[in-house]
GROMACS .gro file of C-alpha atoms in nm:
model
  379
    1MET     CA    1   0.640   2.266   0.027
    2THR     CA    2   0.481   2.612   0.128
    3LEU     CA    3   0.129   2.659   0.178
    4THR     CA    4  -0.074   2.993   0.201
    5VAL     CA    5  -0.312   3.039   0.482
    6GLY     CA    6  -0.577   3.284   0.411
    7ALA     CA    7  -0.511   3.310   0.046
    8ALA     CA    8  -0.786   3.502  -0.183
    9ARG     CA    9  -1.021   3.224  -0.303
   10HIS     CA   10  -1.347   3.217  -0.452
   11GLY     CA   11  -1.322   3.576  -0.449
   12SER     CA   12  -1.314   3.609  -0.086
   13GLY     CA   13  -1.052   3.875  -0.068
   14ARG     CA   14  -0.910   3.692   0.246
   15GLY     CA   15  -0.550   3.824   0.361
   16ARG     CA   16  -0.274   3.573   0.343
   17ARG     CA   17  -0.012   3.421   0.573
   18GLU     CA   18   0.220   3.173   0.454
   19VAL     CA   19   0.273   2.849   0.656
   20PRO     CA   20   0.632   2.719   0.663
   21GLY     CA   21   0.691   2.386   0.486
   22GLU     CA   22   0.819   2.251   0.812
   23LEU     CA   23   0.464   2.251   0.951
   24SER     CA   24   0.355   1.954   0.722
   25ALA     CA   25   0.337   1.655   0.928
   26ARG     CA   26   0.560   1.399   0.738
   27VAL     CA   27   0.515   1.081   0.960
   28PRO     CA   28   0.254   0.964   1.195
   29ALA     CA   29   0.260   1.091   1.548
   30GLU     CA   30   0.337   0.720   1.670
   31GLN     CA   31   0.668   0.739   1.460
   32ARG     CA   32   0.785   1.070   1.601
   33GLY     CA   33   0.951   0.915   1.906
   34PRO     CA   34   0.935   0.618   2.142
   35GLY     CA   35   0.641   0.556   2.335
   36ARG     CA   36   0.425   0.766   2.148
   37GLY     CA   37   0.064   0.675   2.012
   38ARG     CA   38  -0.172   0.802   1.761
   39ASP     CA   39  -0.323   1.027   1.999
   40ASP     CA   40  -0.013   1.222   2.062
   41VAL     CA   41  -0.126   1.506   1.877
   42ARG     CA   42  -0.225   1.865   1.978
   43LEU     CA   43  -0.586   1.963   1.983
   44LEU     CA   44  -0.679   2.326   1.891
   45VAL     CA   45  -1.042   2.414   2.039
   46SER     CA   46  -1.224   2.716   1.885
   47ARG     CA   47  -1.525   2.841   2.081
   48GLY     CA   48  -1.633   3.106   1.858
   49THR     CA   49  -1.335   3.331   1.809
   50GLU     CA   50  -1.169   3.218   2.152
   51ALA     CA   51  -0.893   2.957   2.060
   52ALA     CA   52  -0.736   2.719   2.337
   53HIS     CA   53  -0.464   2.478   2.313
   54HIS     CA   54  -0.492   2.128   2.437
   55ALA     CA   55  -0.348   1.768   2.402
   56PHE     CA   56  -0.594   1.550   2.200
   57ARG     CA   57  -0.602   1.291   2.493
   58GLU     CA   58  -0.783   1.573   2.692
   59LEU     CA   59  -1.110   1.538   2.454
   60PRO     CA   60  -1.316   1.354   2.693
   61GLY     CA   61  -1.289   1.644   2.929
   62LEU     CA   62  -1.390   1.888   2.658
   63LEU     CA   63  -1.716   1.702   2.567
   64ARG     CA   64  -2.042   1.663   2.769
   65ALA     CA   65  -2.266   1.367   2.844
   66GLY     CA   66  -2.518   1.372   2.577
   67ASP     CA   67  -2.278   1.522   2.317
   68LEU     CA   68  -2.293   1.300   1.983
   69LEU     CA   69  -2.002   1.220   1.778
   70VAL     CA   70  -2.086   1.143   1.432
   71VAL     CA   71  -1.799   0.912   1.280
   72ASN     CA   72  -1.732   0.790   0.916
   73THR     CA   73  -1.670   0.411   0.923
   74SER     CA   74  -1.537   0.402   0.565
   75PRO     CA   75  -1.237   0.200   0.553
   76THR     CA   76  -0.919   0.346   0.361
   77LEU     CA   77  -0.803   0.132   0.052
   78ALA     CA   78  -0.484   0.062  -0.074
   79ALA     CA   79  -0.586   0.282  -0.380
   80ALA     CA   80  -0.254   0.343  -0.578
   81VAL     CA   81  -0.151   0.067  -0.826
   82ASP     CA   82   0.145   0.086  -1.064
   83GLY     CA   83   0.066   0.058  -1.437
   84ARG     CA   84   0.227   0.123  -1.772
   85ILE     CA   85   0.083   0.282  -2.087
   86GLY     CA   86   0.313   0.148  -2.340
   87SER     CA   87   0.673   0.174  -2.183
   88THR     CA   88   0.577   0.468  -1.967
   89ARG     CA   89   0.526   0.406  -1.592
   90VAL     CA   90   0.235   0.545  -1.429
   91VAL     CA   91   0.051   0.532  -1.111
   92VAL     CA   92  -0.326   0.470  -1.099
   93HIS     CA   93  -0.523   0.622  -0.804
   94PHE     CA   94  -0.862   0.470  -0.791
   95SER     CA   95  -1.116   0.716  -0.648
   96THR     CA   96  -1.469   0.587  -0.667
   97ARG     CA   97  -1.657   0.292  -0.786
   98GLY     CA   98  -1.953   0.372  -0.991
   99ASP     CA   99  -2.293   0.190  -0.994
  100ASP     CA  100  -2.213   0.035  -1.338
  101GLY     CA  101  -1.896  -0.121  -1.229
  102ARG     CA  102  -1.658   0.132  -1.357
  103TRP     CA  103  -1.410   0.330  -1.157
  104ALA     CA  104  -1.318   0.704  -1.146
  105VAL     CA  105  -0.932   0.711  -1.172
  106GLU     CA  106  -0.669   0.948  -1.169
  107LEU     CA  107  -0.344   0.865  -1.370
  108ARG     CA  108  -0.026   1.035  -1.206
  109ASP     CA  109   0.342   1.027  -1.308
  110PRO     CA  110   0.583   0.869  -1.068
  111ASP     CA  111   0.839   1.131  -0.961
  112GLY     CA  112   1.120   0.910  -0.854
  113ARG     CA  113   1.107   0.975  -0.488
  114GLY     CA  114   0.825   0.725  -0.406
  115THR     CA  115   0.540   0.983  -0.475
  116THR     CA  116   0.387   1.110  -0.776
  117ARG     CA  117   0.306   1.437  -0.971
  118ALA     CA  118   0.001   1.536  -1.178
  119ARG     CA  119  -0.047   1.429  -1.542
  120ALA     CA  120  -0.329   1.478  -1.761
  121GLY     CA  121  -0.598   1.192  -1.784
  122GLY     CA  122  -0.712   1.022  -2.108
  123PRO     CA  123  -0.759   1.043  -2.392
  124ALA     CA  124  -1.058   0.817  -2.432
  125GLY     CA  125  -0.906   0.464  -2.514
  126THR     CA  126  -0.604   0.483  -2.335
  127GLU     CA  127  -0.512   0.149  -2.205
  128VAL     CA  128  -0.291   0.094  -1.872
  129ARG     CA  129  -0.141  -0.243  -1.813
  130LEU     CA  130  -0.175  -0.307  -1.426
  131ALA     CA  131  -0.010  -0.547  -1.194
  132GLY     CA  132  -0.148  -0.920  -1.199
  133GLY     CA  133  -0.232  -0.884  -1.562
  134ALA     CA  134  -0.535  -0.648  -1.530
  135ARG     CA  135  -0.604  -0.382  -1.774
  136LEU     CA  136  -0.768  -0.056  -1.756
  137THR     CA  137  -0.916   0.151  -2.039
  138ALA     CA  138  -1.006   0.519  -2.001
  139GLN     CA  139  -1.345   0.601  -2.128
  140GLU     CA  140  -1.462   0.944  -2.061
  141PRO     CA  141  -1.394   1.227  -1.828
  142LEU     CA  142  -1.574   1.221  -1.489
  143SER     CA  143  -1.719   1.562  -1.568
  144PRO     CA  144  -1.705   1.767  -1.908
  145GLY     CA  145  -1.394   1.956  -1.935
  146SER     CA  146  -1.210   1.773  -1.648
  147GLY     CA  147  -0.887   1.632  -1.734
  148ARG     CA  148  -0.799   1.486  -1.420
  149LEU     CA  149  -1.043   1.221  -1.325
  150TRP     CA  150  -1.179   0.966  -1.581
  151TRP     CA  151  -1.432   0.689  -1.587
  152ALA     CA  152  -1.241   0.371  -1.646
  153ARG     CA  153  -1.333   0.019  -1.710
  154VAL     CA  154  -1.105  -0.257  -1.559
  155SER     CA  155  -1.082  -0.603  -1.719
  156PRO     CA  156  -1.144  -0.883  -1.604
  157ALA     CA  157  -1.466  -0.745  -1.443
  158GLY     CA  158  -1.474  -0.703  -1.085
  159ALA     CA  159  -1.094  -0.734  -1.042
  160VAL     CA  160  -1.042  -0.408  -0.849
  161PRO     CA  161  -1.082  -0.509  -0.478
  162GLY     CA  162  -0.845  -0.815  -0.517
  163LEU     CA  163  -0.602  -0.583  -0.727
  164LEU     CA  164  -0.598  -0.332  -0.459
  165ARG     CA  165  -0.552  -0.585  -0.188
  166GLU     CA  166  -0.253  -0.762  -0.363
  167HIS     CA  167  -0.090  -0.479  -0.555
  168GLY     CA  168  -0.208  -0.156  -0.400
  169ARG     CA  169  -0.056   0.084  -0.140
  170PRO     CA  170  -0.219   0.393   0.037
  171ILE     CA  171  -0.192   0.706  -0.180
  172ARG     CA  172   0.074   0.928  -0.054
  173TYR     CA  173   0.155   1.287  -0.127
  174SER     CA  174   0.484   1.455  -0.160
  175TYR     CA  175   0.499   1.622   0.194
  176THR     CA  176   0.528   1.270   0.362
  177GLU     CA  177   0.853   1.109   0.423
  178ARG     CA  178   0.809   0.767   0.314
  179ASP     CA  179   0.539   0.473   0.221
  180GLN     CA  180   0.329   0.356   0.514
  181PRO     CA  181   0.129   0.034   0.571
  182LEU     CA  182  -0.226   0.030   0.495
  183SER     CA  183  -0.304  -0.003   0.871
  184VAL     CA  184  -0.135   0.335   0.937
  185TYR     CA  185  -0.409   0.466   0.734
  186GLN     CA  186  -0.713   0.292   0.891
  187THR     CA  187  -0.916   0.473   1.184
  188VAL     CA  188  -1.026   0.299   1.480
  189PHE     CA  189  -1.379   0.341   1.335
  190ALA     CA  190  -1.318   0.172   1.005
  191LEU     CA  191  -1.523  -0.126   0.890
  192PRO     CA  192  -1.484  -0.353   0.593
  193SER     CA  193  -1.727  -0.299   0.321
  194PRO     CA  194  -1.891  -0.624   0.174
  195ASP     CA  195  -1.823  -0.500  -0.170
  196GLY     CA  196  -1.468  -0.384  -0.135
  197SER     CA  197  -1.566  -0.026  -0.143
  198GLY     CA  198  -1.375   0.243   0.083
  199SER     CA  199  -1.222   0.557   0.073
  200ALA     CA  200  -0.931   0.661  -0.161
  201GLU     CA  201  -0.816   0.888   0.106
  202MET     CA  202  -0.805   0.831   0.489
  203PRO     CA  203  -1.101   1.011   0.673
  204SER     CA  204  -0.808   1.146   0.863
  205ALA     CA  205  -0.997   1.359   1.154
  206ALA     CA  206  -1.053   1.027   1.333
  207ARG     CA  207  -0.720   0.914   1.290
  208PRO     CA  208  -0.597   1.014   1.655
  209PHE     CA  209  -0.886   0.824   1.831
  210THR     CA  210  -0.764   0.496   1.996
  211ALA     CA  211  -0.986   0.206   2.126
  212GLY     CA  212  -0.904   0.340   2.472
  213LEU     CA  213  -0.999   0.699   2.407
  214VAL     CA  214  -1.326   0.580   2.265
  215ALA     CA  215  -1.412   0.366   2.545
  216GLU     CA  216  -1.352   0.665   2.793
  217LEU     CA  217  -1.570   0.900   2.582
  218ALA     CA  218  -1.848   0.623   2.598
  219GLY     CA  219  -1.799   0.595   2.975
  220ARG     CA  220  -1.847   0.953   3.014
  221GLY     CA  221  -2.166   0.950   2.815
  222VAL     CA  222  -2.073   1.067   2.496
  223LEU     CA  223  -2.254   0.896   2.212
  224PHE     CA  224  -2.154   0.767   1.868
  225ALA     CA  225  -2.356   0.773   1.546
  226PRO     CA  226  -2.172   0.567   1.261
  227VAL     CA  227  -2.215   0.697   0.901
  228ILE     CA  228  -2.039   0.625   0.579
  229LEU     CA  229  -1.917   0.848   0.326
  230HIS     CA  230  -1.636   0.699   0.086
  231THR     CA  231  -1.397   0.980  -0.017
  232GLY     CA  232  -1.257   1.015  -0.341
  233VAL     CA  233  -0.910   1.152  -0.435
  234ALA     CA  234  -0.831   1.483  -0.355
  235SER     CA  235  -0.509   1.601  -0.561
  236ALA     CA  236  -0.256   1.778  -0.391
  237GLU     CA  237  -0.215   2.029  -0.685
  238VAL     CA  238  -0.574   2.125  -0.733
  239HIS     CA  239  -0.838   2.245  -0.497
  240GLU     CA  240  -1.169   2.150  -0.680
  241PRO     CA  241  -1.505   2.128  -0.509
  242PRO     CA  242  -1.579   1.773  -0.397
  243TYR     CA  243  -1.742   1.573  -0.657
  244PRO     CA  244  -2.043   1.322  -0.601
  245GLU     CA  245  -1.942   1.050  -0.332
  246ARG     CA  246  -2.133   0.760  -0.214
  247PHE     CA  247  -2.278   0.783   0.136
  248VAL     CA  248  -2.492   0.586   0.395
  249VAL     CA  249  -2.680   0.736   0.699
  250PRO     CA  250  -2.827   0.437   0.870
  251ARG     CA  251  -3.184   0.459   1.009
  252ALA     CA  252  -3.042   0.401   1.387
  253SER     CA  253  -2.784   0.705   1.325
  254ALA     CA  254  -3.058   0.918   1.187
  255ARG     CA  255  -3.282   0.842   1.496
  256LEU     CA  256  -3.001   0.906   1.737
  257ILE     CA  257  -2.904   1.231   1.581
  258ASN     CA  258  -3.247   1.358   1.602
  259ASP     CA  259  -3.302   1.243   1.948
  260VAL     CA  260  -2.977   1.464   2.050
  261ARG     CA  261  -3.098   1.764   1.855
  262GLY     CA  262  -3.438   1.761   2.032
  263GLY     CA  263  -3.702   1.957   1.845
  264ALA     CA  264  -4.086   1.962   1.856
  265GLY     CA  265  -4.082   2.096   2.224
  266ARG     CA  266  -3.800   1.866   2.333
  267PRO     CA  267  -3.470   2.017   2.438
  268ALA     CA  268  -3.156   1.913   2.282
  269ALA     CA  269  -2.973   1.666   2.474
  270GLY     CA  270  -2.633   1.756   2.376
  271ARG     CA  271  -2.428   1.887   2.077
  272VAL     CA  272  -2.398   1.709   1.733
  273ILE     CA  273  -2.019   1.710   1.649
  274ALA     CA  274  -1.909   1.579   1.326
  275VAL     CA  275  -1.568   1.392   1.318
  276GLY     CA  276  -1.449   1.519   0.991
  277THR     CA  277  -1.583   1.707   0.706
  278THR     CA  278  -1.683   1.364   0.549
  279ALA     CA  279  -1.905   1.323   0.826
  280VAL     CA  280  -2.057   1.657   0.787
  281ARG     CA  281  -2.129   1.604   0.421
  282ALA     CA  282  -2.306   1.261   0.499
  283VAL     CA  283  -2.517   1.378   0.762
  284GLU     CA  284  -2.602   1.729   0.594
  285SER     CA  285  -2.699   1.537   0.288
  286ALA     CA  286  -2.938   1.329   0.499
  287ALA     CA  287  -3.106   1.636   0.665
  288GLY     CA  288  -3.416   1.788   0.520
  289ALA     CA  289  -3.495   2.165   0.507
  290ASP     CA  290  -3.672   2.100   0.846
  291GLY     CA  291  -3.335   1.990   0.992
  292VAL     CA  292  -3.466   1.639   1.061
  293VAL     CA  293  -3.227   1.368   0.943
  294ARG     CA  294  -3.362   1.070   0.767
  295ALA     CA  295  -3.208   0.731   0.671
  296ARG     CA  296  -3.057   0.767   0.322
  297ALA     CA  297  -2.791   0.588   0.098
  298GLY     CA  298  -2.676   0.674  -0.240
  299TRP     CA  299  -2.460   0.968  -0.392
  300THR     CA  300  -2.434   1.319  -0.267
  301ASP     CA  301  -2.319   1.606  -0.455
  302LEU     CA  302  -2.387   1.833  -0.164
  303VAL     CA  303  -2.111   2.136  -0.106
  304VAL     CA  304  -2.138   2.288   0.226
  305THR     CA  305  -2.081   2.632   0.220
  306PRO     CA  306  -2.151   2.964   0.425
  307ALA     CA  307  -2.427   3.030   0.188
  308ARG     CA  308  -2.598   2.711   0.242
  309GLY     CA  309  -2.496   2.662   0.611
  310VAL     CA  310  -2.558   2.351   0.813
  311ARG     CA  311  -2.888   2.219   0.954
  312VAL     CA  312  -2.772   1.950   1.182
  313VAL     CA  313  -2.406   1.976   1.277
  314ASP     CA  314  -2.312   2.203   1.593
  315GLY     CA  315  -1.944   2.141   1.582
  316LEU     CA  316  -1.671   1.983   1.394
  317LEU     CA  317  -1.366   1.812   1.466
  318THR     CA  318  -1.120   1.837   1.167
  319GLY     CA  319  -0.779   1.860   1.047
  320LEU     CA  320  -0.581   2.167   0.923
  321HIS     CA  321  -0.669   2.233   0.571
  322GLU     CA  322  -0.517   2.428   0.284
  323PRO     CA  323  -0.630   2.776   0.213
  324GLU     CA  324  -0.766   2.682  -0.116
  325ALA     CA  325  -0.963   2.374  -0.017
  326SER     CA  326  -1.328   2.371  -0.019
  327HIS     CA  327  -1.313   2.213   0.310
  328LEU     CA  328  -1.245   2.556   0.453
  329LEU     CA  329  -1.586   2.693   0.328
  330MET     CA  330  -1.747   2.406   0.513
  331LEU     CA  331  -1.555   2.506   0.833
  332GLU     CA  332  -1.697   2.857   0.796
  333ALA     CA  333  -2.034   2.720   0.735
  334VAL     CA  334  -2.011   2.541   1.085
  335ALA     CA  335  -1.830   2.797   1.289
  336GLY     CA  336  -1.835   3.140   1.090
  337ARG     CA  337  -1.556   3.291   0.903
  338ALA     CA  338  -1.422   3.502   1.193
  339ALA     CA  339  -1.391   3.174   1.407
  340VAL     CA  340  -1.197   2.996   1.123
  341ASP     CA  341  -0.967   3.295   1.078
  342ARG     CA  342  -0.897   3.309   1.430
  343GLY     CA  343  -0.832   2.949   1.479
  344TYR     CA  344  -0.591   2.928   1.176
  345GLU     CA  345  -0.409   3.219   1.301
  346ALA     CA  346  -0.373   3.057   1.656
  347ALA     CA  347  -0.252   2.728   1.465
  348LEU     CA  348   0.009   2.921   1.268
  349ASP     CA  349   0.130   3.083   1.598
  350GLY     CA  350   0.126   2.777   1.787
  351ARG     CA  351   0.337   2.578   1.523
  352TYR     CA  352   0.051   2.308   1.475
  353LEU     CA  353   0.115   2.041   1.209
  354TRP     CA  354  -0.098   2.020   0.889
  355HIS     CA  355  -0.212   1.730   0.677
  356GLU     CA  356  -0.346   1.388   0.742
  357PHE     CA  357  -0.080   1.299   0.998
  358GLY     CA  358  -0.101   1.643   1.175
  359ASP     CA  359  -0.289   1.798   1.475
  360VAL     CA  360  -0.666   1.849   1.480
  361HIS     CA  361  -0.910   2.145   1.542
  362LEU     CA  362  -1.244   2.122   1.720
  363LEU     CA  363  -1.481   2.404   1.631
  364LEU     CA  364  -1.744   2.436   1.887
  365PRO     CA  365  -2.024   2.688   1.927
  366GLU     CA  366  -1.976   2.974   2.178
  367GLU     CA  367  -2.076   2.910   2.513
  368ARG     CA  368  -2.389   3.093   2.611
  369ALA     CA  369  -2.420   3.218   2.998
  370ASP     CA  370  -2.772   3.072   2.999
  371ALA     CA  371  -2.719   2.745   2.782
  372GLU     CA  372  -2.826   2.430   2.914
  373HIS     CA  373  -2.596   2.132   2.985
  374CYS     CA  374  -2.345   2.386   3.058
  375SER     CA  375  -2.131   2.164   3.286
  376GLY     CA  376  -1.834   2.012   3.167
  377ASN     CA  377  -1.757   1.658   3.153
  378GLN     CA  378  -1.459   1.671   3.378
  379GLN     CA  379  -1.426   1.396   3.633
   0.00000   0.00000   0.00000
């Protein structure tokens, strides 16, 4: 697989540079050699257009007491289930549970190598026989003109959580080497949902965190604010803007974020750093025009772009994204286009690994000589 970084998109006129296929992370870090752990990934740190190379385990020394990490606690679902349309084998990716009990789903063709390739969804009335005797009926496109994602009803009603537990497996894309157990796709922050909801794809920026690293960060005075955003499927073949996703910003997290940000004559106590683009979408969806975060729960259709900007987030820890991905616009909203371009050039020059099992990128604001809290967190 060849990716193209910096390809023109959305009329941006960006230059282009190709990424060799071998930079796709094909297995998790802990499977790349004996004695390795999840946190055996590299960490590219961008402060404005200055880029520096670190190991992820150095993160505690790069943050400060009072900094706040916003983390997504959505669990990853075993969202891929085998089925048949007549005699034709298909794979159903369960993406998002609707308020009316239907699910947004993507139908894909098995490719004979353990992964899948795109296929058109629908038409309305298409019935898929699923493992365990459940049946899925496609009803209407998720959005007008969309052929990929469809609203579908599964019978018996309420069967999906059990279906995924018993017959599902994590969604896997072709750049990975083999299937992995669901535990590989859970982050240390994941919490089970009472209604069985979760993310179709792993909130992967948090994957390198371990319990030990979280404890070390907390011991150094770094704070954590949990939020929830259940991610839907992002097909590898298309680069659509994100569609509406369910999110929750709890009251306690909203209060903590506002306390760290300061305001109304109070100085900022630290920086608000989102762990993953999902955390950015959740917290920015809960921020008013005044920059105050309020407890919210529901659906968000917010697309964070440079034109919209960010109201709350000062920094972002994220994976390395494909050039056409809308996520890059979010990165530019947080750090600016020049910083993102420079960071991606450094990632390519440094042979960083892409995708959910790959290396990570910390985008921080430029340091000001007169900034408060300018002391590092080194011990």
